[in-house]
Every structure is written in structure tokens, then in C-alpha cells.
DNA sequence: ACGGACCTGGAACGATCGCTCCAGGGTGAC
DNA sequence: GTCACCCTGGAGCGATCGTTCCAGGTCCGT
């Protein structure tokens, strides 16, 4: 009866199952059971499994970026506040790991090379995430009295993302392996050192 | 006729397909076609798809660790040589990404939580990798005149792995996104800074 | 030459895959 | 009341899934 609500329920189920079992491992029957709606309803709302997957990725990405941007520190934020922000983002990432990160990683690895459109979607999500991080870094590193040009800010943002994502993967295999608070400190220390080294290199 | 050779061909095909399409995405028929052997031969050599997967993971992990240990710098290596070693290991990792890293990530994400035995196998491979890195770090950081205790070396090894793995994931989405040589420099810079900061913290 | 161990070829099993079809219930406009 | 539209229920399509069975080929020791 309520089509919009049904669509959301299907997306909820798809998001959860896809991020847990991957594309090939998630059957329409499983999504049907998890959402409580028959397969025909799924195919009324979505063209195909591929289409449903794309919609789930889209929604998950949008939610993740919303949460990320909402927590973004203001333009007057201190360096410590940014460290705090990164920490919170990572926790948010940790909470959304079954949805955003697992979905990106799993689908990117599994079907990325076979479905360029899906891969492009995932890539854009990553780019936008990097954009948010870069923007904050530029403002904050600028506030500290050092001049950071755009390419360097982009590189540091890339490295920060890689570092964080690697930590999330490590936590997947060993949930107790990485202390998140310590990790964020180390991330800040490392990125500051790399920024300093790169700037010294340019000016010499 | 030559059973041992057939077994290897099946493992080759399984390794390639599993690391590319994941567990659920790889059918016995596909492995049969890629190896040139009928399904019955696969089931003569292996009990089940699960058993074959475990064997493929085992062999890939062993090969990766062999390559890693073979390239390990000697006990007299300088800091620069270690950086060089890490760089080569990453390139090796890059070359073996479709086999070792993709396999670990994909299977860990996809079926890890459903198959604890497989997950344990993957975890052990990661632990041994970390052990090799930690051993080298201990020796090298020791040579630099600083005293590094075991827990710190372990933490730095964890962070190095996370950083490297994150970079590999980033390269999956954007192959041109990360300059490997620059990345290794940044890795060294960052880890040195983190080590120094952690040591200062302890001695204060 | 012969028995036996090792391995392959191909057919076939029930279950599940993504997907389609269509009858019919629910709801709002008129 | 009834018509049109939106959505659901369930049966069922051909294809593929993991797996099994077994006849028969190849190779070795004797």
C-alpha cells in the first residue's frame, strides 16, 4: 500500500545484506525475506538487482557524506578540534562500516571492474569524502601559520584517508587490534610530520 | 594423469577467480573452465568449494610470506635500505594484490564472519606479515640509537600495515591516485615521527 | 599380460539463481 | 459505486549453483 515505505524497507535490507555478504552472495530471495516483501515488489520498485544495488550504494553514500559534513568543524576551529573531528568521523565510519565502507570495499573489489558505472559511483563518493577532509585540512593547516598549497592538501587528504581506511580494515580482522584514540593521535602526528617535510622540500 | 600438476592448475584458477570475483561470485564451473579440468577432477582433489578455497588461501599466503621474507633486509641494513625494502615489498604487494591482498580483503569481508576457520587462516597470515615488519623495525630502529620496546614496535608495525593497505585500496579505486615512491617516503616520515612522539611520551 | 591405483569425462541430481507474469486487494477521485 | 492506479501474493520460467555417480582411460608394479 505505501510504496515509498516499501522502497525504503527494500533498500534497508539490500544495504545490510550487500554490505555483509557482497553482491553475488546476496540473493533476491534473501532481500525479500529480510524486507518482508515478495520478489515481485522488489521488481516493481527496481528494474534489476543491479539497479537496486546502485540505489543502495547511492543512498548509503549520501548518508555517509551528510553525517561527515554535518560533523565538520567550523572555519575557526583549532587544530585540536580538527583532531577531535577526525576522531568522531572515524567513529562514525566505524558505526557505518557495515554500510558505507564495507559496501564500497566489497562492491569495489567484487564487481568494480565488471560494472564501470557502479565503480564510478563509488569513486565519486570517495572523492567527495576526500574533498571534505581536504577542505578542513586547508583551513586548519592555514590557521597554524603554514602555507599549504592545494596539491599538498590533496595529498595529505589522500594519505589520511588511506591511513584511516587501512585501520578500519585492520579492525575488521582484529577488532581489538587498534586503539582508536591512539590511532587518531598517531594520524595527526604523522600527517603533521609529512606536511612539514613536504613543505621543507619545496622551499629548499 | 599427472594429479599433482592438475591440483596446481585448479589452485591457480581458483586463486585468480576468487581474488577477482569473491567466493560467492566464483562458480565451480568457472574454475573448471579456467583450469581446463572437469568438475569431477576438482572434487577428486578437494572435498568441497570451501576446502578448495581454504587451500587457495593457504598457498597464496605462503607464497606472499616467502616473497616478503626473501626480500627482508639483513640485520646490518641501514634505515634507507629498510625504506627501500618496504618500497619493494609494497610493489610486490601491488603485483600480488590480485592474489594475496584482494583474496584476504574479499574473503575476509565476504565470508569471514560466517566461516571462522577461514577467518583464522587470514588472520594468521596478517599476523605473520606483521611479525616480519616488526622484526625489521625493531632491528633498524634499534640501530638508529633509539630504544624501541616490543609493544611500540608492534604498534608501529600495525600502523605501517594499515597505511600500506589503505594505500593499496586507494589504488584499487584510483590507480593513478597515489605515487608509490612518494608514498613510501611519507610512510617513513610518518612512522619516524610517531615513534619519536611515543618515545617522548613514555620518557616524560 | 594383468590387476589396481589414480585421475578424467560427462551426465545428472535437487536447490537456488535472477526474473516475469498475472490475478487481485487497497486506496483515492469523481 | 465504480473506475483507475499502485502495489502485493504466489506460481513458475530457464539457467546456473554445488555436488555426486560411475564408466573408462592411463600408468605402474609384478
Coordinates of C-alpha atoms (C1' of nucleotides) in Angstrom, one line a residue:
Chain A
X1 CA 0.0 0.0 0.0
X2 CA 2.6 2.5 1.0
X3 CA 5.1 2.3 -1.9
X4 CA 7.6 4.8 -0.6
X5 CA 7.9 3.0 2.7
X6 CA 8.3 -0.4 1.0
X7 CA 11.0 1.0 -1.2
X8 CA 12.9 2.2 1.9
X9 CA 12.5 -1.2 3.5
X10 CA 13.9 -2.9 0.5
X11 CA 16.8 -0.6 0.4
X12 CA 17.4 -1.1 4.1
X13 CA 17.5 -4.9 3.6
X14 CA 19.7 -4.6 0.5
X15 CA 22.1 -2.3 2.2
X16 CA 22.6 -4.6 5.1
X17 CA 22.9 -7.8 3.2
X18 CA 25.0 -6.4 0.4
X19 CA 27.5 -4.9 2.9
X20 CA 27.7 -8.2 4.7
X21 CA 27.7 -10.8 2.0
X22 CA 28.6 -8.9 -1.1
X23 CA 26.8 -8.7 -4.5
X24 CA 27.0 -12.3 -5.6
X25 CA 26.3 -13.6 -2.1
X26 CA 23.1 -11.6 -1.7
X27 CA 20.1 -13.2 -3.4
X28 CA 16.8 -11.5 -4.2
X29 CA 15.1 -14.1 -2.1
X30 CA 17.2 -13.1 0.9
X31 CA 16.4 -9.4 0.4
X32 CA 12.7 -10.4 0.0
X33 CA 12.8 -12.3 3.3
X34 CA 14.7 -9.5 5.2
X35 CA 12.4 -6.8 3.9
X36 CA 9.2 -8.8 4.3
X37 CA 8.2 -8.1 0.8
X38 CA 7.8 -10.5 -2.1
X39 CA 10.3 -10.6 -5.0
X40 CA 7.6 -9.0 -7.3
X41 CA 7.6 -5.9 -5.1
X42 CA 11.3 -5.6 -5.4
X43 CA 11.0 -5.8 -9.2
X44 CA 8.2 -3.3 -9.1
X45 CA 10.4 -0.8 -7.4
X46 CA 13.6 -1.6 -9.1
X47 CA 14.5 -2.7 -12.6
X48 CA 17.0 -5.3 -11.6
X49 CA 19.4 -6.5 -8.9
X50 CA 22.0 -4.2 -10.5
X51 CA 19.7 -1.2 -10.3
X52 CA 18.8 -2.0 -6.7
X53 CA 22.4 -2.3 -5.8
X54 CA 23.2 1.1 -7.4
X55 CA 20.3 2.7 -5.5
X56 CA 21.6 1.2 -2.2
X57 CA 25.1 2.4 -2.8
X58 CA 23.7 5.9 -3.7
X59 CA 21.7 6.2 -0.5
X60 CA 24.4 4.8 1.7
X61 CA 27.0 7.2 0.2
X62 CA 24.6 10.2 0.6
X63 CA 24.0 9.3 4.2
X64 CA 27.7 8.9 5.0
X65 CA 28.6 12.3 3.4
X66 CA 25.7 14.0 5.2
X67 CA 27.0 12.7 8.5
X68 CA 30.5 13.7 7.6
X69 CA 29.7 17.2 6.5
X70 CA 27.4 17.8 9.5
X71 CA 30.2 17.0 11.9
X72 CA 32.7 19.2 10.0
X73 CA 34.3 21.7 12.3
X74 CA 33.8 25.4 11.6
X75 CA 36.3 27.7 9.9
X76 CA 37.6 29.0 13.2
X77 CA 38.3 25.5 14.6
X78 CA 41.6 24.9 16.3
X79 CA 44.0 22.1 15.4
X80 CA 42.9 20.1 18.4
X81 CA 39.2 20.5 17.4
X82 CA 40.1 19.1 14.0
X83 CA 41.8 16.1 15.5
X84 CA 38.6 15.6 17.6
X85 CA 36.6 15.9 14.4
X86 CA 38.6 13.3 12.6
X87 CA 38.2 11.1 15.6
X88 CA 34.5 11.4 15.6
X89 CA 34.3 10.9 11.9
X90 CA 36.3 7.7 12.3
X91 CA 33.8 6.6 15.0
X92 CA 31.0 7.4 12.7
X93 CA 32.8 5.5 10.0
X94 CA 33.2 2.6 12.4
X95 CA 29.4 2.7 13.1
X96 CA 28.7 3.0 9.4
X97 CA 31.4 0.5 8.5
X98 CA 28.9 -2.3 7.7
X99 CA 27.1 0.2 5.4
X100 CA 29.5 2.6 3.8
X101 CA 32.9 1.2 4.0
X102 CA 32.1 -2.4 3.7
X103 CA 29.8 -1.7 0.8
X104 CA 32.4 0.4 -1.1
X105 CA 35.2 -2.1 -0.4
X106 CA 33.2 -5.2 -1.1
X107 CA 31.5 -4.0 -4.2
X108 CA 34.6 -2.2 -5.5
X109 CA 36.7 -5.4 -5.1
X110 CA 34.0 -7.8 -6.2
X111 CA 32.2 -6.3 -9.2
X112 CA 34.0 -3.0 -9.7
X113 CA 35.9 -4.0 -12.8
X114 CA 32.9 -5.6 -14.4
X115 CA 30.5 -2.7 -13.8
X116 CA 32.1 0.6 -14.6
X117 CA 29.0 2.6 -13.7
X118 CA 29.0 1.3 -10.2
X119 CA 32.7 1.8 -9.9
X120 CA 32.3 5.4 -10.9
X121 CA 29.6 5.9 -8.3
X122 CA 31.9 4.5 -5.6
X123 CA 34.8 6.6 -6.9
X124 CA 32.7 9.8 -6.7
X125 CA 31.8 9.0 -3.1
X126 CA 35.4 8.6 -2.2
X127 CA 36.3 11.8 -4.0
X128 CA 33.7 13.8 -2.1
X129 CA 34.9 12.3 1.2
X130 CA 38.4 13.4 0.3
X131 CA 37.1 16.9 -0.6
X132 CA 35.6 17.4 2.8
X133 CA 38.8 16.3 4.5
X134 CA 40.9 18.4 2.2
X135 CA 38.8 21.5 2.8
X136 CA 39.2 21.2 6.5
X137 CA 42.9 20.5 6.3
X138 CA 43.5 23.5 4.1
X139 CA 41.7 25.8 6.5
X140 CA 43.3 24.3 9.6
X141 CA 46.9 24.0 8.4
X142 CA 46.5 27.5 7.1
X143 CA 45.5 28.7 10.6
X144 CA 48.6 27.2 12.0
X145 CA 50.6 29.8 10.1
X146 CA 52.0 27.5 7.5
X147 CA 51.1 27.9 3.9
X148 CA 49.7 24.7 2.2
X149 CA 49.0 24.7 -1.5
X150 CA 46.2 22.8 -2.9
X151 CA 48.1 19.8 -4.3
X152 CA 49.8 19.2 -0.9
X153 CA 46.4 19.4 0.9
X154 CA 45.1 16.9 -1.6
X155 CA 48.0 14.6 -1.0
X156 CA 47.6 14.8 2.8
X157 CA 43.9 14.2 2.5
X158 CA 44.6 11.1 0.4
X159 CA 47.1 9.8 2.9
X160 CA 44.7 10.5 5.8
X161 CA 42.0 8.5 4.0
X162 CA 44.4 5.7 3.3
X163 CA 45.6 5.6 6.8
X164 CA 42.0 5.6 8.2
X165 CA 40.7 3.0 5.8
X166 CA 43.7 0.7 6.5
X167 CA 42.9 1.0 10.2
X168 CA 39.3 0.1 9.5
X169 CA 40.4 -3.0 7.6
X170 CA 42.7 -4.0 10.4
X171 CA 39.9 -3.7 12.8
X172 CA 37.8 -5.9 10.6
X173 CA 40.3 -8.7 11.1
X174 CA 41.3 -7.9 14.7
X175 CA 38.6 -5.8 16.4
X176 CA 40.8 -5.3 19.4
X177 CA 44.0 -4.6 17.4
X178 CA 43.8 -0.9 17.1
X179 CA 43.0 1.6 19.8
X180 CA 41.0 4.3 18.1
X181 CA 42.0 7.2 20.3
X182 CA 45.7 6.4 20.0
X183 CA 45.3 5.9 16.3
X184 CA 43.9 9.4 15.8
X185 CA 46.8 10.9 17.7
X186 CA 49.2 9.0 15.5
X187 CA 47.4 10.0 12.4
X188 CA 47.7 13.7 13.5
X189 CA 51.4 13.3 14.4
X190 CA 52.2 11.5 11.1
X191 CA 50.3 14.0 8.9
X192 CA 51.9 17.0 10.6
X193 CA 55.3 15.5 10.1
X194 CA 54.7 14.7 6.4
X195 CA 53.3 18.1 5.8
X196 CA 56.3 19.7 7.4
X197 CA 58.7 17.5 5.4
X198 CA 57.0 18.2 2.1
X199 CA 56.9 22.0 2.7
X200 CA 60.6 22.0 3.7
X201 CA 61.3 20.1 0.4
X202 CA 59.5 22.6 -1.7
X203 CA 61.1 25.7 -0.1
X204 CA 64.7 24.3 -0.3
Chain B
X1 CA 47.2 -38.3 -15.5
X2 CA 49.5 -36.0 -13.5
X3 CA 47.5 -35.4 -10.4
X4 CA 49.9 -33.0 -8.7
X5 CA 50.0 -30.8 -11.8
X6 CA 46.2 -30.8 -12.1
X7 CA 45.9 -29.9 -8.4
X8 CA 48.2 -26.9 -9.0
X9 CA 46.2 -25.8 -12.1
X10 CA 43.0 -26.0 -10.2
X11 CA 44.5 -23.9 -7.4
X12 CA 45.9 -21.4 -10.0
X13 CA 42.4 -20.9 -11.4
X14 CA 40.7 -20.8 -8.0
X15 CA 43.2 -18.2 -6.8
X16 CA 42.7 -16.0 -9.8
X17 CA 38.9 -16.2 -9.9
X18 CA 38.4 -16.0 -6.1
X19 CA 40.6 -12.9 -5.8
X20 CA 38.8 -11.3 -8.7
X21 CA 35.1 -12.2 -8.1
X22 CA 35.0 -13.3 -4.5
X23 CA 33.7 -16.5 -3.0
X24 CA 30.0 -16.4 -4.0
X25 CA 30.9 -15.0 -7.4
X26 CA 33.2 -17.8 -8.3
X27 CA 31.4 -21.0 -9.5
X28 CA 32.9 -24.4 -9.8
X29 CA 32.0 -24.3 -13.5
X30 CA 34.2 -21.2 -13.9
X31 CA 37.1 -22.8 -12.1
X32 CA 36.6 -25.9 -14.2
X33 CA 36.7 -23.9 -17.4
X34 CA 39.7 -21.8 -16.4
X35 CA 41.7 -24.8 -15.3
X36 CA 40.7 -26.9 -18.2
X37 CA 39.6 -29.8 -15.9
X38 CA 36.1 -31.1 -15.3
X39 CA 34.3 -30.5 -12.1
X40 CA 34.7 -34.1 -11.1
X41 CA 38.5 -33.6 -11.1
X42 CA 38.1 -30.7 -8.8
X43 CA 36.0 -32.8 -6.5
X44 CA 38.6 -35.6 -6.6
X45 CA 41.3 -33.3 -5.5
X46 CA 39.2 -31.2 -3.0
X47 CA 36.4 -32.1 -0.7
X48 CA 34.3 -29.1 -1.4
X49 CA 34.4 -25.5 -2.7
X50 CA 35.1 -24.4 0.9
X51 CA 38.0 -26.8 1.1
X52 CA 39.4 -25.6 -2.2
X53 CA 39.1 -22.0 -1.1
X54 CA 41.0 -22.8 2.1
X55 CA 43.7 -24.5 0.1
X56 CA 44.0 -21.5 -2.3
X57 CA 44.2 -19.0 0.6
X58 CA 46.9 -21.2 2.3
X59 CA 49.0 -21.4 -0.8
X60 CA 48.7 -17.7 -1.7
X61 CA 49.5 -16.7 1.9
X62 CA 52.6 -18.9 1.9
X63 CA 53.8 -17.5 -1.4
X64 CA 53.3 -14.0 -0.2
X65 CA 55.2 -14.5 3.1
X66 CA 58.0 -16.3 1.2
X67 CA 58.4 -13.4 -1.1
X68 CA 58.3 -11.0 1.9
X69 CA 60.8 -12.8 3.9
X70 CA 63.1 -13.4 1.0
X71 CA 63.3 -9.6 0.4
X72 CA 63.8 -8.8 4.1
X73 CA 66.9 -6.7 4.6
X74 CA 69.8 -8.1 6.7
X75 CA 70.5 -7.3 10.3
X76 CA 73.1 -4.7 9.3
X77 CA 70.8 -2.8 7.0
X78 CA 70.6 1.0 7.2
X79 CA 67.5 2.9 7.6
X80 CA 67.5 3.9 3.9
X81 CA 67.8 0.2 3.0
X82 CA 64.7 -0.5 5.1
X83 CA 62.7 2.2 3.4
X84 CA 63.8 0.6 0.1
X85 CA 62.8 -2.8 1.4
X86 CA 59.4 -1.5 2.3
X87 CA 59.0 0.1 -1.1
X88 CA 59.9 -3.2 -2.8
X89 CA 57.5 -5.1 -0.6
X90 CA 54.8 -2.7 -1.5
X91 CA 55.5 -3.2 -5.2
X92 CA 55.5 -6.9 -4.6
X93 CA 52.2 -6.5 -2.7
X94 CA 51.0 -4.4 -5.7
X95 CA 51.9 -7.2 -8.1
X96 CA 50.4 -9.8 -5.8
X97 CA 47.4 -7.7 -5.0
X98 CA 45.1 -9.7 -7.1
X99 CA 46.2 -12.7 -5.2
X100 CA 47.1 -12.0 -1.6
X101 CA 45.6 -8.7 -0.7
X102 CA 42.5 -9.0 -2.8
X103 CA 41.9 -12.5 -1.6
X104 CA 42.3 -11.6 2.1
X105 CA 40.1 -8.5 1.8
X106 CA 37.5 -10.0 -0.3
X107 CA 37.1 -13.3 1.6
X108 CA 37.6 -11.5 4.9
X109 CA 34.8 -9.1 4.1
X110 CA 32.5 -11.5 2.3
X111 CA 32.6 -14.8 4.2
X112 CA 34.8 -14.0 7.2
X113 CA 32.1 -13.9 9.8
X114 CA 30.4 -17.0 8.5
X115 CA 33.5 -19.2 8.3
X116 CA 35.6 -18.7 11.4
X117 CA 38.2 -21.2 10.3
X118 CA 38.9 -19.3 7.1
X119 CA 39.0 -16.0 9.0
X120 CA 41.5 -17.5 11.4
X121 CA 43.7 -18.5 8.4
X122 CA 43.6 -15.0 7.1
X123 CA 44.3 -13.5 10.5
X124 CA 47.3 -15.7 10.9
X125 CA 48.7 -14.6 7.5
X126 CA 48.3 -11.0 8.6
X127 CA 49.9 -11.7 11.9
X128 CA 52.9 -13.3 10.3
X129 CA 53.2 -10.4 7.9
X130 CA 53.2 -8.0 10.8
X131 CA 55.8 -10.1 12.6
X132 CA 58.2 -9.7 9.7
X133 CA 57.7 -6.0 9.6
X134 CA 58.0 -5.7 13.4
X135 CA 61.2 -7.7 13.4
X136 CA 62.8 -5.4 10.9
X137 CA 61.6 -2.3 12.6
X138 CA 63.0 -3.4 15.9
X139 CA 66.4 -4.1 14.5
X140 CA 66.5 -0.9 12.4
X141 CA 65.1 1.5 14.9
X142 CA 67.5 -0.1 17.4
X143 CA 70.4 0.7 15.1
X144 CA 69.4 4.3 14.9
X145 CA 70.4 4.6 18.6
X146 CA 66.8 4.8 19.9
X147 CA 65.4 2.2 22.2
X148 CA 62.2 0.7 21.0
X149 CA 60.3 -1.7 23.2
X150 CA 58.3 -4.6 21.8
X151 CA 54.8 -3.1 22.2
X152 CA 55.9 0.1 20.4
X153 CA 57.4 -1.8 17.6
X154 CA 54.2 -3.8 17.3
X155 CA 52.1 -0.7 17.2
X156 CA 54.3 0.9 14.5
X157 CA 54.2 -2.3 12.5
X158 CA 50.4 -2.3 12.8
X159 CA 50.2 1.3 11.7
X160 CA 52.6 0.7 8.8
X161 CA 50.4 -2.2 7.6
X162 CA 47.3 -0.1 7.9
X163 CA 48.9 2.7 6.0
X164 CA 50.1 0.4 3.2
X165 CA 46.9 -1.5 3.0
X166 CA 44.9 1.7 2.8
X167 CA 47.1 2.9 0.0
X168 CA 46.5 -0.3 -1.9
X169 CA 42.8 0.1 -1.5
X170 CA 43.0 3.7 -2.8
X171 CA 45.0 2.4 -5.8
X172 CA 42.2 0.0 -6.4
X173 CA 39.7 2.8 -6.9
X174 CA 42.2 5.3 -8.5
X175 CA 45.2 3.5 -9.9
X176 CA 46.9 6.8 -10.6
X177 CA 45.9 8.4 -7.4
X178 CA 49.0 7.5 -5.3
X179 CA 52.6 7.8 -6.3
X180 CA 54.2 4.8 -4.8
X181 CA 57.7 6.2 -4.3
X182 CA 56.3 9.4 -2.6
X183 CA 54.0 7.2 -0.5
X184 CA 56.9 5.2 0.9
X185 CA 58.8 8.4 1.8
X186 CA 55.7 9.7 3.5
X187 CA 55.3 6.3 5.3
X188 CA 58.9 6.6 6.6
X189 CA 58.5 10.2 7.7
X190 CA 55.2 9.5 9.4
X191 CA 56.4 6.4 11.2
X192 CA 59.6 8.1 12.4
X193 CA 57.6 11.0 13.8
X194 CA 55.1 8.7 15.5
X195 CA 57.9 6.6 17.0
X196 CA 59.6 9.7 18.3
X197 CA 56.4 11.1 19.8
X198 CA 55.5 7.9 21.5
X199 CA 59.0 7.6 23.0
X200 CA 59.0 11.1 24.2
X201 CA 55.7 10.4 25.9
X202 CA 57.0 7.4 27.7
X203 CA 60.2 9.0 29.0
X204 CA 58.4 12.1 30.2
Chain C
dA1 C1' 49.5 -59.7 -19.6
dC2 C1' 47.2 -58.2 -15.7
dG3 C1' 45.3 -56.1 -11.5
dG4 C1' 44.9 -52.0 -9.2
dA5 C1' 45.6 -47.2 -8.0
dC6 C1' 45.0 -42.7 -9.9
dC7 C1' 42.6 -39.5 -12.5
dT8 C1' 39.2 -37.8 -16.2
dG9 C1' 34.8 -37.2 -19.0
dG10 C1' 30.1 -36.5 -19.0
dA11 C1' 25.6 -36.9 -17.4
dA12 C1' 22.6 -35.8 -13.9
dC13 C1' 20.8 -34.6 -9.0
dG14 C1' 17.9 -31.2 -6.2
dA15 C1' 18.3 -26.5 -4.9
dT16 C1' 18.7 -21.9 -5.8
dC17 C1' 19.6 -18.1 -9.0
dG18 C1' 17.5 -13.5 -11.2
dC19 C1' 13.4 -12.5 -13.2
dT20 C1' 8.5 -12.5 -15.2
dC21 C1' 3.6 -12.9 -15.3
dC22 C1' -0.8 -12.0 -13.8
dA23 C1' -4.7 -12.1 -10.8
dG24 C1' -6.4 -9.4 -7.1
dG25 C1' -6.5 -6.3 -2.9
dG26 C1' -6.2 -1.4 -1.4
dT27 C1' -7.0 3.4 -1.9
dG28 C1' -8.4 7.9 -3.6
dA29 C1' -11.1 10.8 -7.2
dC30 C1' -15.3 11.5 -9.1
Chain D
dG1 C1' -20.5 2.9 -6.6
dT2 C1' -17.0 2.4 -9.7
dC3 C1' -13.0 3.3 -12.2
dA4 C1' -8.1 3.8 -12.4
dC5 C1' -3.9 3.4 -10.4
dC6 C1' -0.5 1.5 -7.1
dC7 C1' 1.3 -2.3 -5.0
dT8 C1' 1.4 -7.3 -3.4
dG9 C1' 1.0 -12.6 -3.4
dG10 C1' 2.3 -16.6 -5.5
dA11 C1' 3.3 -19.6 -9.1
dG12 C1' 6.7 -20.6 -12.2
dC13 C1' 10.3 -19.6 -16.1
dG14 C1' 15.1 -21.2 -17.8
dA15 C1' 19.7 -21.1 -16.2
dT16 C1' 23.1 -22.0 -13.0
dC17 C1' 24.6 -23.4 -8.4
dG18 C1' 27.5 -27.1 -5.6
dT19 C1' 27.8 -31.8 -5.7
dT20 C1' 27.6 -36.9 -6.9
dC21 C1' 27.9 -41.0 -9.6
dC22 C1' 30.2 -44.1 -12.4
dA23 C1' 32.2 -45.9 -16.6
dG24 C1' 36.5 -45.8 -18.6
dG25 C1' 41.2 -44.2 -19.6
dT26 C1' 46.3 -44.1 -18.2
dC27 C1' 50.0 -45.6 -15.7
dC28 C1' 52.6 -48.6 -12.6
dG29 C1' 54.4 -52.9 -10.2
dT30 C1' 54.6 -57.7 -10.9

